[in-house]
mmCIF file of C-alpha atoms in Angstrom:
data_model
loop_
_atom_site.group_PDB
_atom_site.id
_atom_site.type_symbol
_atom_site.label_atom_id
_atom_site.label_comp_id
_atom_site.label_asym_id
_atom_site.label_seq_id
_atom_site.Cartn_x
_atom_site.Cartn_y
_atom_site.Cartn_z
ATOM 1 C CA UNK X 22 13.738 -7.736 41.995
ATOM 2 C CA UNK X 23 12.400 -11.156 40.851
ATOM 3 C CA UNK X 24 11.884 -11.780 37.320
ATOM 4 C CA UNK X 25 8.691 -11.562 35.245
ATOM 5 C CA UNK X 26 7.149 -15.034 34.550
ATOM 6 C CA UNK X 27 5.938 -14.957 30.694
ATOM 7 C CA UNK X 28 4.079 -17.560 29.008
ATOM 8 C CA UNK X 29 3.748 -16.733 25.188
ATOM 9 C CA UNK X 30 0.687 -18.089 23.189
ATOM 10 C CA UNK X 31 1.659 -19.123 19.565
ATOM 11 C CA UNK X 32 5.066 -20.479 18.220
ATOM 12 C CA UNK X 33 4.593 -19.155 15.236
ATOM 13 C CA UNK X 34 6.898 -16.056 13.051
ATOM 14 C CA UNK X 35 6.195 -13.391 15.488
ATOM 15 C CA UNK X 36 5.354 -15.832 18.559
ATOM 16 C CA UNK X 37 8.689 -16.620 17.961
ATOM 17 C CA UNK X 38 10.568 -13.560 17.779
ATOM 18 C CA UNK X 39 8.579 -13.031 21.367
ATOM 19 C CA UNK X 40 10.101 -15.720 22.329
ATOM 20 C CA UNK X 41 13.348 -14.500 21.532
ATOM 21 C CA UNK X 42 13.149 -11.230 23.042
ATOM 22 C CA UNK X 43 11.598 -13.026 26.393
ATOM 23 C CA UNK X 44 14.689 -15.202 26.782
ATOM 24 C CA UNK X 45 17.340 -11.828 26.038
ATOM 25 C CA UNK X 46 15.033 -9.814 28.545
ATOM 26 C CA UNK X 47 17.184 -10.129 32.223
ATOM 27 C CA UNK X 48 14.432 -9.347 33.957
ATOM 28 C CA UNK X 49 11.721 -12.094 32.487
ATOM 29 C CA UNK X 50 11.366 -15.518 32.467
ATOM 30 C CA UNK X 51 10.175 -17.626 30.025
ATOM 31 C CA UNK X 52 7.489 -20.290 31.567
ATOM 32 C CA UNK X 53 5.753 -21.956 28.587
ATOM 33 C CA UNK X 54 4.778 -21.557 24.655
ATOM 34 C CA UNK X 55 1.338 -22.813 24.009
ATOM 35 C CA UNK X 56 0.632 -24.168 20.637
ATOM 36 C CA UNK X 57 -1.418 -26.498 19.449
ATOM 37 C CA UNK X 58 2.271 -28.150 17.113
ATOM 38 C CA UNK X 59 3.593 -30.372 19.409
ATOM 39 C CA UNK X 60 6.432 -29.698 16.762
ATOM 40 C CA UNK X 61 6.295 -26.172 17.232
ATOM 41 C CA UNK X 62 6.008 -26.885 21.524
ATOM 42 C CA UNK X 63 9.205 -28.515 20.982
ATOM 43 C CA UNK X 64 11.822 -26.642 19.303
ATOM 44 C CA UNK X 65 11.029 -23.712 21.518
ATOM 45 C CA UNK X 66 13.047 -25.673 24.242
ATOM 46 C CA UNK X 67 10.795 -24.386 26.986
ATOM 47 C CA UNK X 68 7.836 -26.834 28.717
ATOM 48 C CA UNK X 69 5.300 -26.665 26.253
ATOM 49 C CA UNK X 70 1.268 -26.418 26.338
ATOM 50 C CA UNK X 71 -1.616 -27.411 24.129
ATOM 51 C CA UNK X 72 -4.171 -25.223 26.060
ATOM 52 C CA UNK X 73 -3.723 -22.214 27.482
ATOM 53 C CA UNK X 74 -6.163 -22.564 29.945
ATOM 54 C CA UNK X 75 -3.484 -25.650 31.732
ATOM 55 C CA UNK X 76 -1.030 -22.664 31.604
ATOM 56 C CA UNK X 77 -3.218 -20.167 33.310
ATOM 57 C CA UNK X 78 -4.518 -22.797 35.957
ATOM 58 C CA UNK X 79 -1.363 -24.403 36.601
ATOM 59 C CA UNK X 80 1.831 -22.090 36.378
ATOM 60 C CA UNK X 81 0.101 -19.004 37.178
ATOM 61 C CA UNK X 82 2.088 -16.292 35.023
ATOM 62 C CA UNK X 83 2.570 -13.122 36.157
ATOM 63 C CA UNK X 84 2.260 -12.298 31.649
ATOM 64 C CA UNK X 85 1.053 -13.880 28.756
ATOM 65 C CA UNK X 86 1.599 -12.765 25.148
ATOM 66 C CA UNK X 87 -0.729 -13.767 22.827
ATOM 67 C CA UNK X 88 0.855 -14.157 19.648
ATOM 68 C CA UNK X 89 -1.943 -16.866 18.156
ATOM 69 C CA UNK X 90 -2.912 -16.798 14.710
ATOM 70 C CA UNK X 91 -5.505 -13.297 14.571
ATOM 71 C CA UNK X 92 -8.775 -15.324 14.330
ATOM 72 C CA UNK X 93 -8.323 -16.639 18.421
ATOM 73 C CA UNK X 94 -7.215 -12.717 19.709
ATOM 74 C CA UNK X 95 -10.470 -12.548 21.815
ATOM 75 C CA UNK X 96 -10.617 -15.765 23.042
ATOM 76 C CA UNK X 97 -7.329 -15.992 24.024
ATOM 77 C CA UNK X 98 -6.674 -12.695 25.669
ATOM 78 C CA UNK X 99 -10.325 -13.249 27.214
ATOM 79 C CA UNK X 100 -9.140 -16.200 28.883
ATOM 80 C CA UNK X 101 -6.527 -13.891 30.597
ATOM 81 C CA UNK X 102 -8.281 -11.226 31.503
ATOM 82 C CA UNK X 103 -10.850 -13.296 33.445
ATOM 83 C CA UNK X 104 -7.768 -15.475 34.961
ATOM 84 C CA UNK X 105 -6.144 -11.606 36.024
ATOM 85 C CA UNK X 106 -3.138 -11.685 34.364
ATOM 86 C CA UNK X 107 -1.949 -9.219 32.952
ATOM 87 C CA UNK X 108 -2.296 -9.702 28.730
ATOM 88 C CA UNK X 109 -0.286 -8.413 25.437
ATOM 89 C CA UNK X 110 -2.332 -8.889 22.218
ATOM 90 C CA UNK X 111 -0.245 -8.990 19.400
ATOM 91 C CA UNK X 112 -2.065 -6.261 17.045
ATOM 92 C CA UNK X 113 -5.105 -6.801 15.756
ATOM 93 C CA UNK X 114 -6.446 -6.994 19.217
ATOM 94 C CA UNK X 115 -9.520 -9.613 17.473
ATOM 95 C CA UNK X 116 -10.274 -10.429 14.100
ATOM 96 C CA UNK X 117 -13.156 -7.928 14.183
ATOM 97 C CA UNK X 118 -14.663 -4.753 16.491
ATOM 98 C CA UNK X 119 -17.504 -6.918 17.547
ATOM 99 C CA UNK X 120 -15.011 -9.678 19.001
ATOM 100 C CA UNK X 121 -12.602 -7.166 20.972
ATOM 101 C CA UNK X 122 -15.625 -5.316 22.548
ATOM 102 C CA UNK X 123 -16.082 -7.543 24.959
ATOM 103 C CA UNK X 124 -12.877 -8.531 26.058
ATOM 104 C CA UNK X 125 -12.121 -4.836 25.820
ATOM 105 C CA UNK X 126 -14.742 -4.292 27.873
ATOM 106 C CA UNK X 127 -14.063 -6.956 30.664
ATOM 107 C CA UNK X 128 -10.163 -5.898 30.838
ATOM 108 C CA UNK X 129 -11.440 -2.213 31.885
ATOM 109 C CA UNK X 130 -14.268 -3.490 34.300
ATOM 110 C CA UNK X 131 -11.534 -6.040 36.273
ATOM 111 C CA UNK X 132 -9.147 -3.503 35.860
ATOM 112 C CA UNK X 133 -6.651 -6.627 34.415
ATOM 113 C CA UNK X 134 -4.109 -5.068 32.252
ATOM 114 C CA UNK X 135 -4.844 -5.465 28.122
ATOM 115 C CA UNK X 136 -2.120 -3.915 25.829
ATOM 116 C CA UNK X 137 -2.427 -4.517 22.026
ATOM 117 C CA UNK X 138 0.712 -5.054 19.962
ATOM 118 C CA UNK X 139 1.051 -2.205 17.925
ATOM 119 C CA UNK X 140 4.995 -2.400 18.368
ATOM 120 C CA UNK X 141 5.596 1.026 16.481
ATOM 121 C CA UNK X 142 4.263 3.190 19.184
ATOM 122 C CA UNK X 143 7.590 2.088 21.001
ATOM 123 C CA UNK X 144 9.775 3.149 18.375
ATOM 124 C CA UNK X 145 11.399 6.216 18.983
ATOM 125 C CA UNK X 146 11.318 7.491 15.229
ATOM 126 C CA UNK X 147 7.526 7.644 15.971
ATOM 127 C CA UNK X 148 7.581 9.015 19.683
ATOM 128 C CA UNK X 149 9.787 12.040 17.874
ATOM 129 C CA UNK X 150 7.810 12.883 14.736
ATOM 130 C CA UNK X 151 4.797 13.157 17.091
ATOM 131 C CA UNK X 152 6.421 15.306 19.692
ATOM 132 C CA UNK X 153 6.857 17.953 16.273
ATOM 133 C CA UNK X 154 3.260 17.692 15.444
ATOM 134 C CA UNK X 155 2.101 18.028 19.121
ATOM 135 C CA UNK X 156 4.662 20.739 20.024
ATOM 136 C CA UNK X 157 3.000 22.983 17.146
ATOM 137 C CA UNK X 158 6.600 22.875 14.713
ATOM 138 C CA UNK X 159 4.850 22.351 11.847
ATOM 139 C CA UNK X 160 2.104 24.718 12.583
ATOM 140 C CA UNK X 161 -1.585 23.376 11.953
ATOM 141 C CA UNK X 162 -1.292 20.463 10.511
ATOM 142 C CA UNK X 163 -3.734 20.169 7.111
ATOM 143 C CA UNK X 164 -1.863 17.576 4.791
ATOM 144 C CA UNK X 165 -1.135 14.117 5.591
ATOM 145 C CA UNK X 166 0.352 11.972 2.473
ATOM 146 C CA UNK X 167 1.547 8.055 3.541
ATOM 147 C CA UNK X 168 2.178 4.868 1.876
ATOM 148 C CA UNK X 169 3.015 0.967 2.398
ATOM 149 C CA UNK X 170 4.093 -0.017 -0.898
ATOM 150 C CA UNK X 171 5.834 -3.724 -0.945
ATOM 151 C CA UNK X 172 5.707 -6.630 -3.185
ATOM 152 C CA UNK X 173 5.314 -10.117 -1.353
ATOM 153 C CA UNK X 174 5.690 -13.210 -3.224
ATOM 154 C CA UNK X 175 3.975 -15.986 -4.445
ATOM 155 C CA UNK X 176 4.706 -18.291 -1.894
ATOM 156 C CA UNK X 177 3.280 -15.864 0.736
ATOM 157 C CA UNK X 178 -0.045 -17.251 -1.068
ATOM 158 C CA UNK X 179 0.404 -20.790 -1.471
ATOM 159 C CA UNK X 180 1.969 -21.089 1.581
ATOM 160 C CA UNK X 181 -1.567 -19.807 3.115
ATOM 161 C CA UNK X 182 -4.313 -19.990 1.101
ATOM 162 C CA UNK X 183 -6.432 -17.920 3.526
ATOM 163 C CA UNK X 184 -4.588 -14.507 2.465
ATOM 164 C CA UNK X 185 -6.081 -14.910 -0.931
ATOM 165 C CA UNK X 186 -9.583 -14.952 0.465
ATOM 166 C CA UNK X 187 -11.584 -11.908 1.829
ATOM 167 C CA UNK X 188 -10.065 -10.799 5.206
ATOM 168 C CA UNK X 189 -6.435 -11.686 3.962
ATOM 169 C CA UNK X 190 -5.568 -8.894 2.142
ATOM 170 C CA UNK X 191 -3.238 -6.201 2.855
ATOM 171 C CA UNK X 192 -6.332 -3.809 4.085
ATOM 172 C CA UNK X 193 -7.068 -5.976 7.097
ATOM 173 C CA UNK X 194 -3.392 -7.608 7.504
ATOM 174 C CA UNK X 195 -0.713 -4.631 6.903
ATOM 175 C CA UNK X 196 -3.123 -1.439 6.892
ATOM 176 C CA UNK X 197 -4.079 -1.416 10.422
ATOM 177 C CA UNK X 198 -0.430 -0.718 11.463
ATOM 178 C CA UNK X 199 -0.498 2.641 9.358
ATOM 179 C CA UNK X 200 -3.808 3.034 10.916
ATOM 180 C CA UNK X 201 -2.320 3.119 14.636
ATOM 181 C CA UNK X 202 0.644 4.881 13.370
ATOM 182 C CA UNK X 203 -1.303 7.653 11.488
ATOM 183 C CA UNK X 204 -3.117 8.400 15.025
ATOM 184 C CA UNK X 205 -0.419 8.393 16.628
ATOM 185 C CA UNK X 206 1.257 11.188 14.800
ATOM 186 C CA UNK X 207 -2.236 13.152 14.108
ATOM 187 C CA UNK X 208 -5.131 12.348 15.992
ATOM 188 C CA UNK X 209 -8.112 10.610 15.408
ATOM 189 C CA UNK X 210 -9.726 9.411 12.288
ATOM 190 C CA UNK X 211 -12.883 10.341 11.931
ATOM 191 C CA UNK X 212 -13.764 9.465 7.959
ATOM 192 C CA UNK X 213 -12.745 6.700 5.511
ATOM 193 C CA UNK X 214 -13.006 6.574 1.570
ATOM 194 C CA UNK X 215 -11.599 3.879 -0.311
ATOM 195 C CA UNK X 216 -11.366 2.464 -3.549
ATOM 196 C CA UNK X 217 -9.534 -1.472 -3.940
ATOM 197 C CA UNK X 218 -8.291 -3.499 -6.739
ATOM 198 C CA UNK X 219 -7.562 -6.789 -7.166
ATOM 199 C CA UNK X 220 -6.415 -6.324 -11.102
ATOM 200 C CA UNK X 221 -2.345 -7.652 -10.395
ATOM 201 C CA UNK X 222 -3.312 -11.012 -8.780
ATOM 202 C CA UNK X 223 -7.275 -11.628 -9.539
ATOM 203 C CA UNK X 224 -7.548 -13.076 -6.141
ATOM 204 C CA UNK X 225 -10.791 -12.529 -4.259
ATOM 205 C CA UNK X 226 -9.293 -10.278 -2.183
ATOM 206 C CA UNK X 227 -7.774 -6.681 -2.782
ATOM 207 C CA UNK X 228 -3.972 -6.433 -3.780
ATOM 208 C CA UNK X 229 -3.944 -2.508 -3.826
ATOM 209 C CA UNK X 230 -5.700 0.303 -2.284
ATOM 210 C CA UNK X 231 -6.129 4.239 -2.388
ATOM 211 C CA UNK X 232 -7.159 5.665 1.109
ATOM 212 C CA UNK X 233 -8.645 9.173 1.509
ATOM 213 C CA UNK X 234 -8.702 9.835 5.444
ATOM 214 C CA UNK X 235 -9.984 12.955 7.805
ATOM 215 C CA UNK X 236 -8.596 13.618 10.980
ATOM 216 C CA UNK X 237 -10.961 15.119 14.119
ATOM 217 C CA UNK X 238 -8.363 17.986 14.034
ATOM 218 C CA UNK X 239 -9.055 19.009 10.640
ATOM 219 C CA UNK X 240 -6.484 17.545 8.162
ATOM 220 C CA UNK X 241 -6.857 15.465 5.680
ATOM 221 C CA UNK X 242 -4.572 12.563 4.557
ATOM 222 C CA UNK X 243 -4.181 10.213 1.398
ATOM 223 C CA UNK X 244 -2.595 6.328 1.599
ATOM 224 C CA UNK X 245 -1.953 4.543 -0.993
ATOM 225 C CA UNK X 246 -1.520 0.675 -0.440
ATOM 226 C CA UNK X 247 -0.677 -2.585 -2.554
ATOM 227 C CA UNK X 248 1.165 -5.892 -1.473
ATOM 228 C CA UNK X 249 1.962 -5.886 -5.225
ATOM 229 C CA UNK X 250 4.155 -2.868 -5.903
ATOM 230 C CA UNK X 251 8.010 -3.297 -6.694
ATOM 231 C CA UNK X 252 8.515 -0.358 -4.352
ATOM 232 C CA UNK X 253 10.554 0.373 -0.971
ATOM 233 C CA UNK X 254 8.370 2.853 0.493
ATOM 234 C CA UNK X 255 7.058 0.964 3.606
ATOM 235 C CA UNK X 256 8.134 1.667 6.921
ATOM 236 C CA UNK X 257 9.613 -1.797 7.068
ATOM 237 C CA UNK X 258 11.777 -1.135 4.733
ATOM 238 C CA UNK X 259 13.152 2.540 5.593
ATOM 239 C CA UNK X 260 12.647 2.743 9.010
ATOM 240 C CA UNK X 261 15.920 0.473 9.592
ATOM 241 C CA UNK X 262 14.062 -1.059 12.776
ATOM 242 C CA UNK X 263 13.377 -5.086 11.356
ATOM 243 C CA UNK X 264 16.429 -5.820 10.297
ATOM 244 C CA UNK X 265 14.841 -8.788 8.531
ATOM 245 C CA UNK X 266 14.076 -6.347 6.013
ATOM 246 C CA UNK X 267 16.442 -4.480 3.578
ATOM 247 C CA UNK X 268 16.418 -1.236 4.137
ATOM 248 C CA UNK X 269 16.773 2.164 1.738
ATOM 249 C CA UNK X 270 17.870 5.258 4.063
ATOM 250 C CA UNK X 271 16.700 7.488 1.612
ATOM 251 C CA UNK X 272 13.173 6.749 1.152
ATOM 252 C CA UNK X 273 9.849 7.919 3.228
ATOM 253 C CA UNK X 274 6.763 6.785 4.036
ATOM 254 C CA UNK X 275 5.131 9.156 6.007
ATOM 255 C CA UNK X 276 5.156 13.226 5.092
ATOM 256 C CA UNK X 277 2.773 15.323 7.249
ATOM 257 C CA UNK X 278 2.281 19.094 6.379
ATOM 258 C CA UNK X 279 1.503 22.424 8.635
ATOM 259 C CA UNK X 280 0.832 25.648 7.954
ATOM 260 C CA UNK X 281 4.751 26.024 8.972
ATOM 261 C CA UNK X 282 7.011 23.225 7.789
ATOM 262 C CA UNK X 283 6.460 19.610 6.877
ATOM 263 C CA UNK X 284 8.231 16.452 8.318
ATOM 264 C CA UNK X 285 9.295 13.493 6.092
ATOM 265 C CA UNK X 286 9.417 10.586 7.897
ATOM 266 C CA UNK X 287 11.722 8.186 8.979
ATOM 267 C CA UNK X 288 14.374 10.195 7.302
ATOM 268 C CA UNK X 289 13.192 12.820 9.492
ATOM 269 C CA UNK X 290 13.810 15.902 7.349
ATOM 270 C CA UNK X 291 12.450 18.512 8.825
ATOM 271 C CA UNK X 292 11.266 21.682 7.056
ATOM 272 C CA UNK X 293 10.087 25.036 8.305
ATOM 273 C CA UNK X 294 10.151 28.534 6.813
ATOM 274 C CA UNK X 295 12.919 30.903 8.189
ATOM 275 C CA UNK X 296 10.537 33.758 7.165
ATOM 276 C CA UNK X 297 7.001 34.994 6.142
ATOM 277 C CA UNK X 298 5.252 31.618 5.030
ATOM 278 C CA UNK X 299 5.363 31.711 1.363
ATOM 279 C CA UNK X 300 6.637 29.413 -1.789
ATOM 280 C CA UNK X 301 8.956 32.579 -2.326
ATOM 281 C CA UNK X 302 10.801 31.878 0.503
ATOM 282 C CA UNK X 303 13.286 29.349 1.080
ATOM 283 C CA UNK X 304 12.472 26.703 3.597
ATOM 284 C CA UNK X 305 14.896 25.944 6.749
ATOM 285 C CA UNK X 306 16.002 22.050 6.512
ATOM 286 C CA UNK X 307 17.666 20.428 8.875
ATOM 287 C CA UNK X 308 17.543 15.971 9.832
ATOM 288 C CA UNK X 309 15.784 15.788 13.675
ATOM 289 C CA UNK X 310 18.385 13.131 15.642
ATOM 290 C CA UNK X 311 16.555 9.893 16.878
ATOM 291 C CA UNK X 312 17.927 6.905 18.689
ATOM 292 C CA UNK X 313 16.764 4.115 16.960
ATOM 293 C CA UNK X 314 16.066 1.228 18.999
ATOM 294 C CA UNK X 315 13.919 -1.878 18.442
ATOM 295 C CA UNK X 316 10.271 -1.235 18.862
ATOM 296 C CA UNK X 317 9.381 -4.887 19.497
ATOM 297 C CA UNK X 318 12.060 -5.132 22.770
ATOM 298 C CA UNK X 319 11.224 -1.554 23.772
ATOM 299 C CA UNK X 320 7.425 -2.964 23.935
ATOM 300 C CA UNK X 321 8.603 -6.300 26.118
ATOM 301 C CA UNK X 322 10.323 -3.501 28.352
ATOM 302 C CA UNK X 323 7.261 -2.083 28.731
ATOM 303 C CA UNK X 324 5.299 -4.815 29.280
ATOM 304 C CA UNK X 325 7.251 -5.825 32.426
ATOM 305 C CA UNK X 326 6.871 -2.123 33.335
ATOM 306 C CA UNK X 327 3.071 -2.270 33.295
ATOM 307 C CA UNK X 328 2.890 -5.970 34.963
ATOM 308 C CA UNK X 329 5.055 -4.855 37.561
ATOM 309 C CA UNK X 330 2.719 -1.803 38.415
ATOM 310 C CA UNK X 331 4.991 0.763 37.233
ATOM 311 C CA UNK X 332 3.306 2.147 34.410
ATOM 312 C CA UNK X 333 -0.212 2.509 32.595
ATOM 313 C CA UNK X 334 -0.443 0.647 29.681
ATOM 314 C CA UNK X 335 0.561 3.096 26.522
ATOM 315 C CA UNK X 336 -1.651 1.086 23.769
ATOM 316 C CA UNK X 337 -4.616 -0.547 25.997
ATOM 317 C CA UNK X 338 -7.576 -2.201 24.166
ATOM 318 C CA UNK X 339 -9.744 0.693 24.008
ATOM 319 C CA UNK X 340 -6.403 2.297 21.782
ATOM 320 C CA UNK X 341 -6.755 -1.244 19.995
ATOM 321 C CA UNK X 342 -10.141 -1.133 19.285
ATOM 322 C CA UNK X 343 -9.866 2.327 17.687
ATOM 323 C CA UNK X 344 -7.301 1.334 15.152
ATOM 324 C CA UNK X 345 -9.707 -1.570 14.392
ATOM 325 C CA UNK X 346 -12.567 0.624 14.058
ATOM 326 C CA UNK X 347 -10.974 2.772 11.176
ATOM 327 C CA UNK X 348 -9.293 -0.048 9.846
ATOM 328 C CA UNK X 349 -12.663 -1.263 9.394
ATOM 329 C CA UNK X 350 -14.245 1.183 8.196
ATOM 330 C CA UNK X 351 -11.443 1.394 5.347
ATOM 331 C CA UNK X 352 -12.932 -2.337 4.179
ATOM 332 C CA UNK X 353 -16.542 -0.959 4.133
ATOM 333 C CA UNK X 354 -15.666 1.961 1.888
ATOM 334 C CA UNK X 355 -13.815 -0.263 -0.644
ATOM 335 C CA UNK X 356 -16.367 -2.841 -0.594
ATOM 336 C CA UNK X 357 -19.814 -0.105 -0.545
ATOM 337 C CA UNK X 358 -17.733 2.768 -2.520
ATOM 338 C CA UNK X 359 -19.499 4.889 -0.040
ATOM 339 C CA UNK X 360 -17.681 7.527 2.051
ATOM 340 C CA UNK X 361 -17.826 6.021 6.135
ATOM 341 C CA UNK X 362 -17.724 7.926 8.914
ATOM 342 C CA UNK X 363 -15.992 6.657 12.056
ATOM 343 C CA UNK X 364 -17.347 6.688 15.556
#
């Protein structure tokens, strides 16, 4: 079988770690890195691009992976979509609902594959704590409690002044992968409250946030965020899946509560009643075995899956665009104070 020819858009941290996986991937080839650097062209080692469109014209990929900076999403997975080639959007799939519409839109009606990064739908920890909620473990699920709690430094800032301005907080950066995550485990979101501060840092933009959610099925979850907290409850740092991170085996992020048990994840302690329901009764606990792999390679494998034909996409744009949609709706009811419902 030949190899998958992959151009990747953006040389940047996570363009680059695309890259990387790309070039370890025996079944892809790595054709080009667009950038605008002709720095950042260069030390990829690979012929590189200024314009994507010379890449899409000229070498004809069989993939792209856009990994640009969040602001050119649309317009860059656009471009690929109308060239039909198949297209991975590193998450979010545009900096806004009313910019991924349309490519959204144009992907479905070409019938040109779109996938959106959210890498943690590959990850097996996930894949297993929603086969529990699906396969009715836990019983009906009513309580959802979550958190991303990290602190990031002050050179995070300066480095980028942009993240200290509206748009570059943690709501609209780091939120919108609990967002996907949280439907993937439970369903829908259908209602947001929020309330933000930006007390810690005084920056325009929020540094923490308190989240009250409502699923279509009926529960109802709290998340609390901040990119301020001296905390290791983040999935980064306990899921033990970017190794870039340290990592603290005993900590959760996730917990999600049924009539019947409740599941702490990604320690994945599992606990169900052995009896009658009651907080008499002792609960059954046991640790659910999970292979962990590496969500980000899993996703390349699947990538070549879907370009090849094999497979459907398993996060398309219209899976994008919901995540987007509630993670919007988050910013409206921190900015309003007003309770927003979600389409």
């Amino acid at each position: 079988m030949s190899r998958v020819r992959i151009a990747v858009v953006g040389a940047g941290l996570i363009g680059r770690r695309h890259v990387e996986l790309v070039r370890a991937h025996r079944g892809c080839e790595l054709v080009s890195v667009v950038d605008l650097d002709p720095a950042a062209r260069a030390a990829v080692g690979v012929p590189g691009h200024a314009e994507l469109g010379d890449v899409l014209a000229g070498l004809r990929p069989d993939g792209v992976i856009v990994a640009s900076p969040n602001r050119l999403h649309a317009e860059h997975g656009l471009r690929c979509v109308e060239a039909g080639v198949p297209v991975l959007v590193e998450k979010p799939v545009a900096d806004s609902v009313a910019e991924a519409e349309p490519m959204v839109l144009a992907a479905e009606s070409a019938g040109v594959p779109l996938l959106v990064g959210h890498h943690r739908r590959h990850s097996p920890l996930l894949a297993a704590a929603g086969d529990i909620v699906r396969d009715g473990v836990l019983g009906r699920l009513v309580a959802v409690q979550g958190c991303a709690l990290f602190r990031k430094p002050d050179d995070y800032f300066t480095a980028a002044p942009w993240r200290r301005e509206a748009g570059g907080g943690p709501i609209l950066i780091n939120l919108i992968h609990e967002i996907d995550s949280l439907r993937a485990l439970c369903g829908d979101i259908v209602g947001v409250q929020a309330v933000a501060s930006s007390e810690v840092r005084g920056f325009p933009v929020e540094d923490t946030a308190a989240i009250a959610l409502r699923f279509a099925g009926g529960a109802l979850g709290t998340f609390l965020l901040s990119d301020t907290a001296a905390s290791a409850r983040s999935w980064e740092q306990t899921s033990r899946e970017n190794p870039g991170y340290p990592h603290y085996a005993d900590e959760d992020c996730y917990v999600l509560a049924g009539t019947e048990g409740s599941l702490a994840v990604p320690t994945m302690r599992l606990r169900v009643f052995a009896g009658t329901p009651s907080w008499w009764e002792p609960f059954r606990t046991s640790v659910v075995a999970v292979d962990r792999r590496d969500p980000l390679a899993r996703q390349l494998e699947h990538f070549v899956a879907v370009v090849r034909g094999e497979v459907a996409p398993l996060v398309d744009g219209r899976e994008g665009l919901r995540s987007l949609r509630v993670t919007e709706a988050v910013a409206e009811a921190a900015r309003t104070g007003v309770p927003v419902a979600v389409g």
